[in-house]
Each structure stands twice: as structure tokens, then as C-alpha cells.
Amino acid sequence: MTGKKPIVMSGIRPTGYLHLGNYFGAIRNYVRMQDEFECFFMVADLHSLTTHPDTKELKSNVQRVLAENIACGLDTEKAALYCQSHVFETSELYLYLNMLAYKGELEKTATFKEKVRLQPDNSNAGLLTYPVLQAADIILHRASLVPVGKDQEQHLEMARNFVNRFNHRYGNVFPEPVAFNYNDQLIKVPSLDGAGKMSKSENQMSTLYLADSNDLIRKKVMKAKTDTGPTTPNANKPNYIENIFLLMKLVSQQEVINKFEQDYNNCTIRYGDMKKQLAEDMVEFISPIREKVEGILSNEAYLKQVMETGAEKARKSAKATMEVVRKSMGLKYF
Ligand code: TRP
């Protein structure tokens, strides 16, 4: 039955290339969710204007995000995959929600303070009201489940506050959105330099991107930090070695992992061999995705059709919500 499944909504900023951390931390779960829920996945192109006013590369960035998500398994028949700027209703709801958002709470948002620090010459009002726009994205579809990482918790809490204020003032229109993740998805994808996670902004040589060539993948993996190996049997693994095993667990066969575990435990491990194996398994994992992305990007007609289909689905849901919103707010005079 349609309309009975819980509604999932999330946004992806069109900045930079997706990496292995994005794949295992987010996209893979979207692919699972599209079978279980009614899903809206949005490219947050309007949000990107708060930090990237120069739009020369916006189109190609938006196309890349769409292509990468589809290549990873998002199905535009199952989920609505769309661009924020194609759904004009978002801007209308954003305006109404702005009247329910207080200057004080917006100013003390962690991401706002951080961005003002990073771009002191452009602390624009869009940056201040970034969480309001995000709340509009979510509640426009009356979504209740929002798959996001820890860094977005504060924005979600603010969205719940706006929802409660709206419902209290104008009647019960919106459900409260909550962060939603599968329990088994808390996989950390470590970076190749032994410090932290793979990330868009940090050292590009220690992050594997879905767009990396086979040679670049090999080069990055072979540069991963190791040492001369354990000298006592069954020793604890240093962090950077544990990370190589963790990466192997994402892409390699179980018996391959078992072999290197054994070699480690009896002090015969050769890290050069282990990294060669990991590099080849990474190539095998990433290269089909990369090739699919390239195929999609070279097909403008297909991308246009993807955007049109997505916009149509998203606007249908948005229009229905906005009818209710205007009516409950008393903005219907005849
Ligand atoms: N702010 C989110 C981020 O930085 C992106 C985003 C925009 C989003 N709108 C959203 C996430 C709605 C979840 C729901 O990643």
C-alpha cells in the first residue's frame, strides 16, 4: 500500500567527490532504505550557495553527485532523487519557518560559528538560517526519519524545535524528525595515514575516492603506514595496522583476511604483500563504480531525465504539504 511506509529524507551537499567513507557510512544505507521506506534523497544545491557563491562548477558538481549515488545503487524508480532548487516549495516553507526561528538560537549553532570563522568576510544570512532551510527540506515531505551523521544532530534538534513551534501555533501538521541509522552501520572507514577517518577535506592521499584511477588507488594503498611487523606472537595491533585490517574487511574475501590475521599472529606477516592484496581488492571494488559514474556523466539526456523524474516526485509531495501548511497558517483567504 502506498503512503503507509515511514518517510525518509536526507540531503547531500554537492561539494567534492564521494569517498569510501561516504559509501559505507551513507550511500550503502540509502540503497537499503529505498526498499523499506518511502525515500527522498536530495542534492542540497541551495545550501551550497551559503559557502560557495561562485556557481561556475555547480552544474557539474550536481551531476557528479547524482551519478555517483546512482552508480552506487540508488534507484530513481524506488526513491525520489532530486535537486533542492527544483522544488520551489522549499523556499516558501523556509520563509514561513524563518518566522519561527530565533536569532539567538541560530547564532549559537555550532556549524554557523564554525563557518563564520572560516569565511569571516561572508557571514551571510543564509549561513545563519542554514538549519531553517534544512528543516524545510525535511518537513516538506513530512519525513520523520533522517539518515545523517553525528555532525547533523544539532540541526535535527533545531528542526524538531521549529516543528513543535509550528504545530503548537498552527495545528498538528508535521511529525518530529529524528536521526535514523541502522545499528550495524556504525562502520568507521579509517584513513590510510593511520589518523582519523577518510574525509573530503583532509589529506587526499589518505582517502580513497570513488573517482580514483586504478593506479592512484594502488599508489595510495601502498603508501599506507606500516612498520617492521610484530615480534611477539598474538600481539596487539598498532592503530595504523588495525586500520589496514579494517579496510580489508570492507572489500576482501574472508579467507584472505584470515590468512593475514594468522600471519600477523605468528609474526610472519609481510605488509608489502598485504597492501598489494588490499590494493587489488580495492581496485576491484571501486573500478566498476567509477566506470558506471563515467558512463552516466557522459549521458546528459539521461541525467536530465533523472532530474525531471526526481523533481516531479518531490514536488508532488511538496505541493500536498504546502496546501495543508497555508491552510493551517491562515493564509487562505478564499
Ligand atoms: N546539512 C547537511 C550536510 O551538511 C545536508 C542537508 C541539507 C541535509 N538538507 C538536509 C541532511 C536535510 C539531512 C536532511 O550534510
Tab-separated table of C-alpha atoms and ligand atoms in Angstrom:
chain	number	residue	atom	x	y	z
A	1	MET	CA	0.000	0.000	0.000
A	2	THR	CA	1.394	3.415	-0.865
A	3	GLY	CA	1.681	6.217	1.645
A	4	LYS	CA	1.911	3.827	4.576
A	5	LYS	CA	5.662	3.398	4.833
A	6	PRO	CA	7.613	5.753	7.111
A	7	ILE	CA	9.151	8.632	5.185
A	8	VAL	CA	12.928	9.005	4.981
A	9	MET	CA	14.612	12.216	3.862
A	10	SER	CA	18.247	13.218	3.580
A	11	GLY	CA	20.352	15.785	1.804
A	12	ILE	CA	23.769	15.539	0.213
A	13	ARG	CA	25.892	18.633	-0.339
A	14	PRO	CA	27.249	18.841	-3.895
A	15	THR	CA	30.790	19.575	-2.825
A	16	GLY	CA	33.645	17.365	-3.859
A	17	TYR	CA	33.938	13.742	-4.750
A	18	LEU	CA	32.477	10.871	-2.762
A	19	HIS	CA	34.908	8.629	-0.939
A	20	LEU	CA	34.845	5.199	0.607
A	21	GLY	CA	33.689	6.640	3.938
A	22	ASN	CA	30.653	8.207	2.279
A	23	TYR	CA	29.910	4.918	0.587
A	24	PHE	CA	29.989	2.706	3.672
A	25	GLY	CA	28.678	5.381	6.050
A	26	ALA	CA	25.793	6.720	3.997
A	27	ILE	CA	25.050	5.649	0.438
A	28	ARG	CA	25.052	1.942	1.131
A	29	ASN	CA	22.369	2.552	3.731
A	30	TYR	CA	20.298	4.716	1.401
A	31	VAL	CA	20.335	1.801	-1.011
A	32	ARG	CA	18.953	-0.434	1.716
A	33	MET	CA	16.385	2.126	2.850
A	34	GLN	CA	14.899	2.612	-0.601
A	35	ASP	CA	13.415	-0.882	-0.355
A	36	GLU	CA	11.969	-0.408	3.114
A	37	PHE	CA	10.749	3.185	3.216
A	38	GLU	CA	9.421	5.993	1.104
A	39	CYS	CA	12.663	7.842	0.421
A	40	PHE	CA	13.555	11.379	-0.613
A	41	PHE	CA	17.243	11.955	-1.334
A	42	MET	CA	18.116	15.495	-2.252
A	43	VAL	CA	21.150	17.257	-3.661
A	44	ALA	CA	21.461	20.340	-1.429
A	45	ASP	CA	22.453	22.818	-4.118
A	46	LEU	CA	20.779	25.787	-2.398
A	47	HIS	CA	22.642	25.097	0.807
A	48	SER	CA	25.911	25.134	-1.101
A	49	LEU	CA	25.281	28.783	-2.045
A	50	THR	CA	25.857	29.760	1.594
A	51	THR	CA	29.507	28.773	1.296
A	52	HIS	CA	30.091	28.622	-2.480
A	53	PRO	CA	28.547	31.727	-4.091
A	54	ASP	CA	30.541	31.098	-7.259
A	55	THR	CA	28.351	28.753	-9.293
A	56	LYS	CA	30.681	28.023	-12.206
A	57	GLU	CA	31.125	24.414	-11.130
A	58	LEU	CA	27.720	23.884	-9.570
A	59	LYS	CA	26.176	22.091	-12.533
A	60	SER	CA	28.993	19.588	-12.894
A	61	ASN	CA	29.094	19.044	-9.132
A	62	VAL	CA	25.361	18.362	-9.032
A	63	GLN	CA	25.656	15.960	-11.953
A	64	ARG	CA	28.509	14.138	-10.276
A	65	VAL	CA	26.608	13.653	-7.007
A	66	LEU	CA	23.635	12.270	-8.888
A	67	ALA	CA	25.814	9.976	-10.988
A	68	GLU	CA	27.773	8.712	-8.001
A	69	ASN	CA	24.670	7.915	-5.998
A	70	ILE	CA	23.051	6.103	-8.906
A	71	ALA	CA	26.258	4.187	-9.654
A	72	CYS	CA	26.304	3.053	-6.018
A	73	GLY	CA	22.830	1.606	-6.346
A	74	LEU	CA	20.275	4.347	-5.713
A	75	ASP	CA	17.312	3.540	-7.890
A	76	THR	CA	15.390	6.535	-9.208
A	77	GLU	CA	12.348	4.316	-9.654
A	78	LYS	CA	12.286	3.436	-5.964
A	79	ALA	CA	13.468	6.634	-4.284
A	80	ALA	CA	12.962	10.265	-5.229
A	81	LEU	CA	16.412	11.594	-6.122
A	82	TYR	CA	16.165	15.311	-6.831
A	83	CYS	CA	17.746	18.750	-6.681
A	84	GLN	CA	16.701	21.119	-3.914
A	85	SER	CA	16.477	24.084	-6.296
A	86	HIS	CA	13.926	22.290	-8.456
A	87	VAL	CA	11.419	22.211	-5.622
A	88	PHE	CA	10.300	25.836	-5.251
A	89	GLU	CA	8.020	24.925	-2.358
A	90	THR	CA	11.164	24.527	-0.247
A	91	SER	CA	11.815	28.254	-0.421
A	92	GLU	CA	8.270	29.069	0.590
A	93	LEU	CA	8.339	26.804	3.626
A	94	TYR	CA	11.792	28.161	4.526
A	95	LEU	CA	10.274	31.660	4.636
A	96	TYR	CA	7.478	30.615	6.992
A	97	LEU	CA	9.854	28.705	9.249
A	98	ASN	CA	12.138	31.728	9.449
A	99	MET	CA	9.416	33.496	11.436
A	100	LEU	CA	9.593	30.682	13.980
A	101	ALA	CA	13.377	30.659	14.303
A	102	TYR	CA	15.081	32.941	16.788
A	103	LYS	CA	18.201	34.929	16.056
A	104	GLY	CA	19.772	33.795	19.329
A	105	GLU	CA	19.443	30.072	18.707
A	106	LEU	CA	20.667	30.436	15.123
A	107	GLU	CA	23.720	32.385	16.213
A	108	LYS	CA	24.782	29.748	18.694
A	109	THR	CA	24.606	26.851	16.223
A	110	ALA	CA	27.997	25.111	16.055
A	111	THR	CA	28.123	24.924	12.244
A	112	PHE	CA	27.272	28.630	11.952
A	113	LYS	CA	30.043	29.650	14.315
A	114	GLU	CA	32.481	27.386	12.504
A	115	LYS	CA	31.616	28.728	9.067
A	116	VAL	CA	31.816	32.340	10.196
A	117	ARG	CA	35.270	31.542	11.475
A	118	LEU	CA	36.196	30.007	8.105
A	119	GLN	CA	34.690	32.774	5.967
A	120	PRO	CA	34.665	35.950	8.083
A	121	ASP	CA	34.080	38.121	5.001
A	122	ASN	CA	30.902	36.298	4.069
A	123	SER	CA	28.842	35.675	7.187
A	124	ASN	CA	25.614	35.965	5.207
A	125	ALA	CA	22.064	35.461	6.484
A	126	GLY	CA	21.769	32.228	4.515
A	127	LEU	CA	24.532	30.810	6.653
A	128	LEU	CA	22.685	31.910	9.773
A	129	THR	CA	19.446	30.288	8.646
A	130	TYR	CA	21.064	27.173	7.162
A	131	PRO	CA	19.310	24.955	9.760
A	132	VAL	CA	15.961	26.530	8.867
A	133	LEU	CA	16.390	25.595	5.207
A	134	GLN	CA	17.402	22.099	6.258
A	135	ALA	CA	14.280	21.801	8.420
A	136	ALA	CA	12.198	22.909	5.423
A	137	ASP	CA	13.802	20.185	3.270
A	138	ILE	CA	12.806	17.538	5.759
A	139	ILE	CA	9.323	18.558	6.807
A	140	LEU	CA	8.305	19.479	3.268
A	141	HIS	CA	7.741	15.741	2.828
A	142	ARG	CA	6.563	15.284	6.407
A	143	ALA	CA	9.527	12.963	6.831
A	144	SER	CA	10.251	11.524	10.252
A	145	LEU	CA	13.460	9.567	9.610
A	146	VAL	CA	16.631	11.395	8.656
A	147	PRO	CA	19.769	9.341	7.975
A	148	VAL	CA	22.629	11.666	8.928
A	149	GLY	CA	25.897	11.576	10.809
A	150	LYS	CA	26.671	12.956	14.245
A	151	ASP	CA	27.629	16.360	12.839
A	152	GLN	CA	23.995	16.970	11.865
A	153	GLU	CA	22.400	16.182	15.242
A	154	GLN	CA	22.171	19.805	16.266
A	155	HIS	CA	20.427	20.756	13.014
A	156	LEU	CA	17.907	17.982	13.595
A	157	GLU	CA	17.258	19.126	17.120
A	158	MET	CA	16.571	22.603	15.759
A	159	ALA	CA	14.233	21.123	13.140
A	160	ARG	CA	12.291	19.450	15.961
A	161	ASN	CA	12.036	22.791	17.748
A	162	PHE	CA	10.695	24.510	14.636
A	163	VAL	CA	8.214	21.671	14.132
A	164	ASN	CA	6.978	21.926	17.691
A	165	ARG	CA	6.560	25.670	17.446
A	166	PHE	CA	4.717	25.341	14.167
A	167	ASN	CA	2.433	22.591	15.434
A	168	HIS	CA	1.749	24.463	18.662
A	169	ARG	CA	0.864	27.669	16.881
A	170	TYR	CA	-0.936	26.435	13.770
A	171	GLY	CA	-2.090	22.879	14.459
A	172	ASN	CA	-0.576	19.462	14.206
A	173	VAL	CA	0.875	19.353	10.686
A	174	PHE	CA	4.377	17.906	10.976
A	175	PRO	CA	5.908	14.833	12.631
A	176	GLU	CA	9.111	15.375	14.619
A	177	PRO	CA	12.112	14.304	12.518
A	178	VAL	CA	14.710	12.087	14.206
A	179	ALA	CA	18.144	10.847	13.186
A	180	PHE	CA	17.910	7.353	11.825
A	181	ASN	CA	20.617	4.800	11.201
A	182	TYR	CA	20.858	1.055	11.002
A	183	ASN	CA	22.588	-0.343	14.068
A	184	ASP	CA	25.196	-2.182	12.049
A	185	GLN	CA	26.181	0.843	10.032
A	186	LEU	CA	28.458	2.468	12.532
A	187	ILE	CA	31.385	1.290	10.456
A	188	LYS	CA	34.292	3.644	10.597
A	189	VAL	CA	36.298	3.815	7.412
A	190	PRO	CA	39.790	4.732	8.589
A	191	SER	CA	42.084	6.920	6.536
A	192	LEU	CA	45.248	5.423	5.067
A	193	ASP	CA	47.616	7.512	7.177
A	194	GLY	CA	46.588	5.866	10.429
A	195	ALA	CA	44.935	9.018	11.765
A	196	GLY	CA	41.179	9.524	11.849
A	197	LYS	CA	38.590	8.701	9.203
A	198	MET	CA	38.509	9.204	5.454
A	199	SER	CA	37.274	12.706	4.809
A	200	LYS	CA	36.669	15.106	1.980
A	201	SER	CA	38.641	17.890	3.487
A	202	GLU	CA	41.707	16.170	4.912
A	203	ASN	CA	44.746	14.672	3.199
A	204	GLN	CA	43.552	13.484	-0.217
A	205	MET	CA	46.334	10.901	-0.444
A	206	SER	CA	44.963	9.040	2.568
A	207	THR	CA	41.365	8.983	1.309
A	208	LEU	CA	40.108	6.667	-1.436
A	209	TYR	CA	37.630	8.373	-3.751
A	210	LEU	CA	35.134	6.541	-5.932
A	211	ALA	CA	36.645	8.511	-8.831
A	212	ASP	CA	40.260	7.420	-8.242
A	213	SER	CA	42.002	5.632	-11.123
A	214	ASN	CA	43.292	2.099	-10.527
A	215	ASP	CA	46.855	3.353	-10.386
A	216	LEU	CA	46.004	6.058	-7.897
A	217	ILE	CA	44.196	3.528	-5.695
A	218	ARG	CA	47.270	1.274	-5.751
A	219	LYS	CA	49.580	4.177	-5.033
A	220	LYS	CA	47.523	5.369	-2.073
A	221	VAL	CA	47.163	1.914	-0.545
A	222	MET	CA	50.875	1.106	-0.951
A	223	LYS	CA	51.727	4.330	0.898
A	224	ALA	CA	49.707	3.357	3.959
A	225	LYS	CA	51.753	3.418	7.114
A	226	THR	CA	53.168	0.102	8.398
A	227	ASP	CA	56.236	-0.977	10.396
A	228	THR	CA	58.624	-3.934	10.517
A	229	GLY	CA	55.950	-6.233	11.911
A	230	PRO	CA	55.161	-7.845	15.259
A	231	THR	CA	57.929	-9.610	17.158
A	232	THR	CA	55.833	-11.452	19.731
A	233	PRO	CA	53.004	-13.852	18.839
A	234	ASN	CA	49.397	-12.628	19.160
A	235	ALA	CA	50.482	-9.059	19.845
A	236	ASN	CA	48.047	-6.178	19.947
A	237	LYS	CA	47.904	-4.296	16.678
A	238	PRO	CA	49.005	-0.694	16.499
A	239	ASN	CA	46.293	1.632	15.286
A	240	TYR	CA	47.595	2.018	11.722
A	241	ILE	CA	47.828	-1.768	11.286
A	242	GLU	CA	44.365	-2.322	12.708
A	243	ASN	CA	43.144	0.197	10.123
A	244	ILE	CA	44.565	-1.829	7.242
A	245	PHE	CA	42.718	-4.865	8.546
A	246	LEU	CA	39.549	-2.781	8.882
A	247	LEU	CA	39.816	-1.657	5.265
A	248	MET	CA	40.397	-5.242	4.198
A	249	LYS	CA	37.226	-6.306	5.991
A	250	LEU	CA	35.258	-3.915	3.790
A	251	VAL	CA	36.400	-5.272	0.441
A	252	SER	CA	38.338	-8.546	0.751
A	253	GLN	CA	37.315	-12.197	0.997
A	254	GLN	CA	37.085	-13.728	4.455
A	255	GLU	CA	39.815	-16.295	3.795
A	256	VAL	CA	42.196	-13.555	2.673
A	257	ILE	CA	41.595	-11.704	5.915
A	258	ASN	CA	42.018	-14.905	7.929
A	259	LYS	CA	45.355	-15.591	6.259
A	260	PHE	CA	46.777	-12.181	7.145
A	261	GLU	CA	45.374	-12.412	10.690
A	262	GLN	CA	47.224	-15.702	11.094
A	263	ASP	CA	50.408	-14.303	9.598
A	264	TYR	CA	50.169	-11.401	11.985
A	265	ASN	CA	49.642	-13.637	14.986
A	266	ASN	CA	52.631	-15.858	14.190
A	267	CYS	CA	54.840	-12.920	13.200
A	268	THR	CA	55.293	-13.900	9.559
A	269	ILE	CA	53.187	-11.131	8.092
A	270	ARG	CA	54.591	-9.221	5.118
A	271	TYR	CA	52.876	-5.866	4.982
A	272	GLY	CA	54.003	-5.316	1.393
A	273	ASP	CA	52.009	-8.382	0.321
A	274	MET	CA	49.068	-7.413	2.455
A	275	LYS	CA	48.906	-3.950	0.919
A	276	LYS	CA	49.222	-5.373	-2.595
A	277	GLN	CA	46.277	-7.640	-1.883
A	278	LEU	CA	44.257	-4.787	-0.376
A	279	ALA	CA	45.082	-2.549	-3.346
A	280	GLU	CA	43.815	-5.151	-5.825
A	281	ASP	CA	40.653	-5.776	-3.829
A	282	MET	CA	40.033	-2.020	-3.634
A	283	VAL	CA	40.525	-1.704	-7.387
A	284	GLU	CA	38.041	-4.496	-7.900
A	285	PHE	CA	35.554	-2.776	-5.621
A	286	ILE	CA	35.934	0.813	-6.824
A	287	SER	CA	36.588	0.483	-10.564
A	288	PRO	CA	33.107	-0.781	-11.591
A	289	ILE	CA	31.530	2.113	-9.677
A	290	ARG	CA	33.905	4.626	-11.253
A	291	GLU	CA	33.175	3.310	-14.729
A	292	LYS	CA	29.453	3.476	-14.117
A	293	VAL	CA	29.767	7.086	-12.950
A	294	GLU	CA	31.687	7.974	-16.100
A	295	GLY	CA	29.024	6.349	-18.245
A	296	ILE	CA	26.252	8.280	-16.547
A	297	LEU	CA	28.129	11.586	-16.728
A	298	SER	CA	28.586	11.212	-20.453
A	299	ASN	CA	24.835	10.859	-20.935
A	300	GLU	CA	23.287	14.314	-20.478
A	301	ALA	CA	19.906	13.183	-21.724
A	302	TYR	CA	19.737	10.527	-19.030
A	303	LEU	CA	20.788	12.984	-16.327
A	304	LYS	CA	18.113	15.419	-17.444
A	305	GLN	CA	15.549	12.675	-17.215
A	306	VAL	CA	16.774	11.708	-13.729
A	307	MET	CA	16.385	15.299	-12.539
A	308	GLU	CA	12.943	15.666	-14.090
A	309	THR	CA	11.669	12.431	-12.601
A	310	GLY	CA	13.051	13.351	-9.178
A	311	ALA	CA	11.654	16.871	-9.263
A	312	GLU	CA	8.253	15.576	-10.231
A	313	LYS	CA	8.102	13.136	-7.324
A	314	ALA	CA	9.420	15.661	-4.816
A	315	ARG	CA	7.108	18.430	-5.974
A	316	LYS	CA	4.072	16.211	-5.783
A	317	SER	CA	4.777	15.524	-2.138
A	318	ALA	CA	5.759	19.169	-1.501
A	319	LYS	CA	2.606	20.568	-3.051
A	320	ALA	CA	0.402	18.392	-0.897
A	321	THR	CA	2.201	19.510	2.258
A	322	MET	CA	2.123	23.184	1.333
A	323	GLU	CA	-1.632	23.100	0.777
A	324	VAL	CA	-2.016	21.975	4.367
A	325	VAL	CA	0.589	24.462	5.605
A	326	ARG	CA	-1.034	27.505	4.003
A	327	LYS	CA	-4.441	26.488	5.204
A	328	SER	CA	-3.383	25.817	8.770
A	329	MET	CA	-1.434	29.092	8.874
A	330	GLY	CA	-4.499	31.044	7.830
A	331	LEU	CA	-3.008	32.080	4.515
A	332	LYS	CA	-6.027	31.033	2.536
A	333	TYR	CA	-8.411	33.959	2.093
A	334	PHE	CA	-10.893	32.492	-0.341
B	1	TRP	N1	23.317	19.875	6.107
B	1	TRP	C1	23.534	18.579	5.522
B	1	TRP	C2	25.042	18.328	5.435
B	1	TRP	O1	25.810	19.210	5.622
B	1	TRP	C3	22.937	18.444	4.159
B	1	TRP	C4	21.439	18.575	4.178
B	1	TRP	C5	20.720	19.557	3.592
B	1	TRP	C6	20.529	17.685	4.794
B	1	TRP	N2	19.382	19.349	3.794
B	1	TRP	C7	19.234	18.207	4.523
B	1	TRP	C8	20.659	16.497	5.537
B	1	TRP	C9	18.084	17.571	5.011
B	1	TRP	C10	19.513	15.866	6.018
B	1	TRP	C11	18.235	16.407	5.755
B	1	TRP	O2	25.451	17.239	5.150
